Structure formats: C-alpha cells, structure tokens
mmCIF file of C-alpha atoms in Angstrom:
data_model
loop_
_atom_site.group_PDB
_atom_site.id
_atom_site.type_symbol
_atom_site.label_atom_id
_atom_site.label_comp_id
_atom_site.label_asym_id
_atom_site.label_seq_id
_atom_site.Cartn_x
_atom_site.Cartn_y
_atom_site.Cartn_z
ATOM 1 C CA UNK A 1 8.435 78.856 27.560
ATOM 2 C CA UNK A 2 5.032 80.098 25.946
ATOM 3 C CA UNK A 3 5.003 83.071 23.033
ATOM 4 C CA UNK A 4 1.948 84.276 23.501
ATOM 5 C CA UNK A 5 0.761 84.628 27.252
ATOM 6 C CA UNK A 6 -3.019 85.519 26.699
ATOM 7 C CA UNK A 7 -6.226 83.406 26.111
ATOM 8 C CA UNK A 8 -9.074 84.776 24.570
ATOM 9 C CA UNK A 9 -11.738 82.297 24.619
ATOM 10 C CA UNK A 10 -14.864 82.516 21.802
ATOM 11 C CA UNK A 11 -18.268 81.174 22.215
ATOM 12 C CA UNK A 12 -19.589 80.137 18.788
ATOM 13 C CA UNK A 13 -23.103 77.841 17.450
ATOM 14 C CA UNK A 14 -22.367 74.570 15.450
ATOM 15 C CA UNK A 15 -24.676 74.562 12.390
ATOM 16 C CA UNK A 16 -28.295 73.758 13.418
ATOM 17 C CA UNK A 17 -29.579 70.135 13.805
ATOM 18 C CA UNK A 18 -31.443 69.232 10.909
ATOM 19 C CA UNK A 19 -34.468 67.609 12.891
ATOM 20 C CA UNK A 20 -34.954 70.134 15.908
ATOM 21 C CA UNK A 21 -33.008 73.424 13.890
ATOM 22 C CA UNK A 22 -31.483 73.794 17.157
ATOM 23 C CA UNK A 23 -27.457 75.028 17.379
ATOM 24 C CA UNK A 24 -25.443 73.831 20.203
ATOM 25 C CA UNK A 25 -23.412 76.312 22.048
ATOM 26 C CA UNK A 26 -19.718 75.861 22.365
ATOM 27 C CA UNK A 27 -16.425 77.588 23.463
ATOM 28 C CA UNK A 28 -13.540 77.693 21.596
ATOM 29 C CA UNK A 29 -10.152 78.370 22.976
ATOM 30 C CA UNK A 30 -6.850 78.882 20.698
ATOM 31 C CA UNK A 31 -3.323 79.586 22.170
ATOM 32 C CA UNK A 32 0.434 78.686 20.982
ATOM 33 C CA UNK A 33 -0.968 76.081 18.514
ATOM 34 C CA UNK A 34 -3.419 74.472 20.471
ATOM 35 C CA UNK A 35 -7.214 74.607 19.991
ATOM 36 C CA UNK A 36 -9.794 73.502 22.782
ATOM 37 C CA UNK A 37 -13.324 73.205 21.730
ATOM 38 C CA UNK A 38 -15.700 72.703 24.763
ATOM 39 C CA UNK A 39 -19.604 71.827 24.669
ATOM 40 C CA UNK A 40 -21.916 74.025 26.654
ATOM 41 C CA UNK A 41 -24.601 71.341 26.917
ATOM 42 C CA UNK A 42 -27.001 73.889 25.727
ATOM 43 C CA UNK A 43 -28.773 74.112 22.332
ATOM 44 C CA UNK A 44 -30.555 77.281 21.019
ATOM 45 C CA UNK A 45 -32.251 78.944 18.197
ATOM 46 C CA UNK A 46 -29.745 80.671 16.143
ATOM 47 C CA UNK A 47 -32.215 83.265 15.733
ATOM 48 C CA UNK A 48 -31.755 83.873 19.018
ATOM 49 C CA UNK A 49 -27.618 84.191 19.311
ATOM 50 C CA UNK A 50 -26.435 87.677 19.343
ATOM 51 C CA UNK A 51 -22.698 86.728 17.180
ATOM 52 C CA UNK A 52 -21.054 89.837 17.864
ATOM 53 C CA UNK A 53 -21.693 89.924 21.341
ATOM 54 C CA UNK A 54 -21.221 85.842 21.684
ATOM 55 C CA UNK A 55 -24.788 85.713 23.727
ATOM 56 C CA UNK A 56 -28.204 84.890 23.936
ATOM 57 C CA UNK A 57 -30.064 87.809 22.728
ATOM 58 C CA UNK A 58 -32.590 87.255 25.745
ATOM 59 C CA UNK A 59 -30.351 87.612 29.044
ATOM 60 C CA UNK A 60 -33.131 85.677 30.691
ATOM 61 C CA UNK A 61 -33.000 82.649 28.687
ATOM 62 C CA UNK A 62 -31.969 79.742 31.157
ATOM 63 C CA UNK A 63 -30.416 76.474 30.818
ATOM 64 C CA UNK A 64 -32.753 73.207 29.669
ATOM 65 C CA UNK A 65 -32.767 72.420 33.586
ATOM 66 C CA UNK A 66 -33.922 76.037 34.187
ATOM 67 C CA UNK A 67 -31.545 76.377 37.077
ATOM 68 C CA UNK A 68 -29.117 78.993 35.378
ATOM 69 C CA UNK A 69 -29.170 81.720 32.874
ATOM 70 C CA UNK A 70 -27.430 80.470 29.487
ATOM 71 C CA UNK A 71 -25.335 83.745 29.271
ATOM 72 C CA UNK A 72 -23.890 83.276 32.886
ATOM 73 C CA UNK A 73 -22.947 79.680 31.703
ATOM 74 C CA UNK A 74 -21.042 81.139 28.798
ATOM 75 C CA UNK A 75 -19.402 84.001 30.805
ATOM 76 C CA UNK A 76 -18.142 81.044 33.800
ATOM 77 C CA UNK A 77 -16.952 79.255 30.849
ATOM 78 C CA UNK A 78 -14.519 81.799 29.465
ATOM 79 C CA UNK A 79 -13.392 82.868 33.084
ATOM 80 C CA UNK A 80 -12.581 78.879 33.889
ATOM 81 C CA UNK A 81 -10.486 78.770 30.559
ATOM 82 C CA UNK A 82 -8.894 82.119 31.094
ATOM 83 C CA UNK A 83 -8.182 81.669 35.094
ATOM 84 C CA UNK A 84 -6.638 78.060 34.269
ATOM 85 C CA UNK A 85 -4.702 79.345 31.315
ATOM 86 C CA UNK A 86 -2.985 81.656 33.378
ATOM 87 C CA UNK A 87 -2.693 79.208 36.154
ATOM 88 C CA UNK A 88 -1.048 76.505 34.204
ATOM 89 C CA UNK A 89 0.901 78.708 32.067
ATOM 90 C CA UNK A 90 3.162 79.560 34.922
ATOM 91 C CA UNK A 91 4.750 76.033 34.177
ATOM 92 C CA UNK A 92 4.671 76.444 30.452
ATOM 93 C CA UNK A 93 2.585 76.005 27.965
ATOM 94 C CA UNK A 94 -0.665 74.674 29.258
ATOM 95 C CA UNK A 95 -1.916 71.310 27.119
ATOM 96 C CA UNK A 96 -5.504 71.452 26.052
ATOM 97 C CA UNK A 97 -6.454 68.617 28.093
ATOM 98 C CA UNK A 98 -4.936 70.511 31.564
ATOM 99 C CA UNK A 99 -7.190 73.317 30.366
ATOM 100 C CA UNK A 100 -10.043 70.778 29.466
ATOM 101 C CA UNK A 101 -10.051 69.405 33.187
ATOM 102 C CA UNK A 102 -10.918 72.874 34.519
ATOM 103 C CA UNK A 103 -14.240 73.134 33.002
ATOM 104 C CA UNK A 104 -14.865 69.525 33.130
ATOM 105 C CA UNK A 105 -14.467 69.922 36.942
ATOM 106 C CA UNK A 106 -17.108 72.816 36.948
ATOM 107 C CA UNK A 107 -19.557 70.520 34.861
ATOM 108 C CA UNK A 108 -19.353 67.676 37.163
ATOM 109 C CA UNK A 109 -19.650 70.273 40.433
ATOM 110 C CA UNK A 110 -22.812 71.635 38.788
ATOM 111 C CA UNK A 111 -24.359 68.103 38.032
ATOM 112 C CA UNK A 112 -23.505 66.850 41.484
ATOM 113 C CA UNK A 113 -25.227 69.789 43.080
ATOM 114 C CA UNK A 114 -28.536 69.386 41.213
ATOM 115 C CA UNK A 115 -28.105 65.446 41.541
ATOM 116 C CA UNK A 116 -28.486 66.333 45.750
ATOM 117 C CA UNK A 117 -32.205 65.813 45.113
ATOM 118 C CA UNK A 118 -32.001 62.489 45.015
ATOM 119 C CA UNK A 119 -34.695 62.048 42.016
ATOM 120 C CA UNK A 120 -36.765 64.720 43.050
ATOM 121 C CA UNK A 121 -37.789 67.472 41.005
ATOM 122 C CA UNK A 122 -35.359 70.557 41.651
ATOM 123 C CA UNK A 123 -37.390 73.793 43.420
ATOM 124 C CA UNK A 124 -37.042 74.869 39.665
ATOM 125 C CA UNK A 125 -38.110 71.541 37.759
ATOM 126 C CA UNK A 126 -41.297 72.140 40.222
ATOM 127 C CA UNK A 127 -41.779 75.611 39.086
ATOM 128 C CA UNK A 128 -41.409 74.606 35.337
ATOM 129 C CA UNK A 129 -43.962 72.182 35.826
ATOM 130 C CA UNK A 130 -46.538 74.538 37.495
ATOM 131 C CA UNK A 131 -45.958 76.682 34.095
ATOM 132 C CA UNK A 132 -45.915 74.172 31.886
ATOM 133 C CA UNK A 133 -49.462 73.563 33.477
ATOM 134 C CA UNK A 134 -48.934 69.808 34.238
ATOM 135 C CA UNK A 135 -49.862 70.543 37.765
ATOM 136 C CA UNK A 136 -53.548 71.109 37.694
ATOM 137 C CA UNK A 137 -55.801 73.213 40.176
ATOM 138 C CA UNK A 138 -59.040 71.237 41.106
ATOM 139 C CA UNK A 139 -58.383 68.969 37.642
ATOM 140 C CA UNK A 140 -58.349 72.307 35.711
ATOM 141 C CA UNK A 141 -55.515 73.636 34.270
ATOM 142 C CA UNK A 142 -54.557 77.693 35.574
ATOM 143 C CA UNK A 143 -55.055 80.945 33.599
ATOM 144 C CA UNK A 144 -52.663 82.727 31.595
ATOM 145 C CA UNK A 145 -52.327 85.271 33.851
ATOM 146 C CA UNK A 146 -51.598 83.043 36.339
ATOM 147 C CA UNK A 147 -48.530 81.226 34.628
ATOM 148 C CA UNK A 148 -47.638 84.595 33.287
ATOM 149 C CA UNK A 149 -46.997 85.610 37.628
ATOM 150 C CA UNK A 150 -45.147 82.261 37.973
ATOM 151 C CA UNK A 151 -43.009 82.851 35.177
ATOM 152 C CA UNK A 152 -41.735 86.385 36.846
ATOM 153 C CA UNK A 153 -41.669 85.050 39.907
ATOM 154 C CA UNK A 154 -39.551 82.545 38.750
ATOM 155 C CA UNK A 155 -37.369 85.165 36.972
ATOM 156 C CA UNK A 156 -37.122 87.090 39.936
ATOM 157 C CA UNK A 157 -35.976 84.234 42.289
ATOM 158 C CA UNK A 158 -33.012 83.169 39.336
ATOM 159 C CA UNK A 159 -31.891 87.083 39.387
ATOM 160 C CA UNK A 160 -32.303 86.829 43.193
ATOM 161 C CA UNK A 161 -30.062 83.768 43.022
ATOM 162 C CA UNK A 162 -27.345 85.293 40.542
ATOM 163 C CA UNK A 163 -27.215 88.752 42.654
ATOM 164 C CA UNK A 164 -26.924 87.218 46.279
ATOM 165 C CA UNK A 165 -25.081 83.875 45.549
ATOM 166 C CA UNK A 166 -27.994 82.449 48.008
ATOM 167 C CA UNK A 167 -28.287 79.174 46.294
ATOM 168 C CA UNK A 168 -32.727 78.112 46.428
ATOM 169 C CA UNK A 169 -33.194 74.756 47.020
ATOM 170 C CA UNK A 170 -35.983 73.426 49.375
ATOM 171 C CA UNK A 171 -34.038 73.035 51.812
ATOM 172 C CA UNK A 172 -32.361 76.537 51.782
ATOM 173 C CA UNK A 173 -36.142 78.331 52.319
ATOM 174 C CA UNK A 174 -35.797 79.281 55.451
ATOM 175 C CA UNK A 175 -36.807 82.570 57.594
ATOM 176 C CA UNK A 176 -33.469 83.752 56.378
ATOM 177 C CA UNK A 177 -34.268 83.564 52.762
ATOM 178 C CA UNK A 178 -37.363 85.447 53.696
ATOM 179 C CA UNK A 179 -35.827 88.079 54.997
ATOM 180 C CA UNK A 180 -33.314 88.003 52.080
ATOM 181 C CA UNK A 181 -36.073 87.791 49.710
ATOM 182 C CA UNK A 182 -38.314 90.779 50.714
ATOM 183 C CA UNK A 183 -35.052 92.977 51.028
ATOM 184 C CA UNK A 184 -34.593 91.975 47.636
ATOM 185 C CA UNK A 185 -37.789 92.858 46.219
ATOM 186 C CA UNK A 186 -37.767 95.926 48.015
ATOM 187 C CA UNK A 187 -34.768 96.810 45.832
ATOM 188 C CA UNK A 188 -36.931 96.259 42.973
ATOM 189 C CA UNK A 189 -39.650 98.337 43.525
ATOM 190 C CA UNK A 190 -42.029 95.338 43.563
ATOM 191 C CA UNK A 191 -42.882 95.319 47.162
ATOM 192 C CA UNK A 192 -44.210 97.526 49.852
#
C-alpha cells in the first residue's frame, strides 16, 4: 500500500556540456522513496530555460528533428508519468521500472512513426533544408525574406498540427488537408 498517492514530476536541466554549452532536459519524479530520472533527448542553452515554469522560454522552440515543440514534449512526458503512476498505483506502489516503461513506449512509438518515411527526410526535415539554404534555386541561395517566410510557414504548420491533431506527412497532404489548412489560416486572420 502506498503512503503518498500523488506524484509531481519536475523537468530540469543537467549541467551544460563543456564542449557545446548545451544542457540536457530531463524529467525527475519522486514517490514513496523511489526516484525516476528520464532523458528528453533534447538539449538547449540554459539561457533559454525558464527554471520556475520548467519550460523553454520560446514556446516555438522545436525538437532537434523539427517535428514537435519542446514544451509539448515536456508536457507529454509529465502527463505520461502522472497517468502511469495512478494506473499502476491501483496495484500498490509503482516501481521505477514500471513508470519508465510507459515513457519508453512513448518514445519508441514516436521514433517508429518518424522512421516510416523510409530514409527520406520527413516533411519538416525538408523544410529545414530549405530554411538552411541547403536547397538552392537556380544555383543561388534564397533571399533572407524568403527564408523568413519559410520559417513562418513551418511555425504555422507545427501549430496547425498541434491544434488540429492532423499529422503532416507527405501522404497526408491531400485535398482534405488543403481545406483544413485554409480554415485554420482563416482563424489566424492570415488568409482572406
């Protein structure tokens, strides 16, 4: 039987790497003398971290693959731990291994979805190549204004995914997507 039926995971930064200056974001959860530490697999500059709120200051900061917002990842990790804890607590005090298994499953599922593209860059990785000016136009780099519009479009596409739950992949860019996208842009006042 558990003494404390609550868990409040926190998200922290490790000490910055001496080579990169970046810090690993990790989740920590403590309950009934147990302690779980779990890596988010994401690194950021400590100056971009809000210690009090335990989030990245820039809400638009994405994971290194560019597919998700880091703050969404953090929120998902916390939610998974809380739900897993309460589910397992019905059978007595959960073990660290039990809670870790839920997080492992979450990350494995996401990695499998991203690998479905069979070695091709994902849609967002391709957009990143355009933003980085890796894909030239008639042998020339694109103007900064063009790059800025690519960044804005990527940000809107990520927000669209988050708000609608519509996963953007090459095979989901259909007429259905087009109508949802136009409807979404109208809510922003960006499209008339």
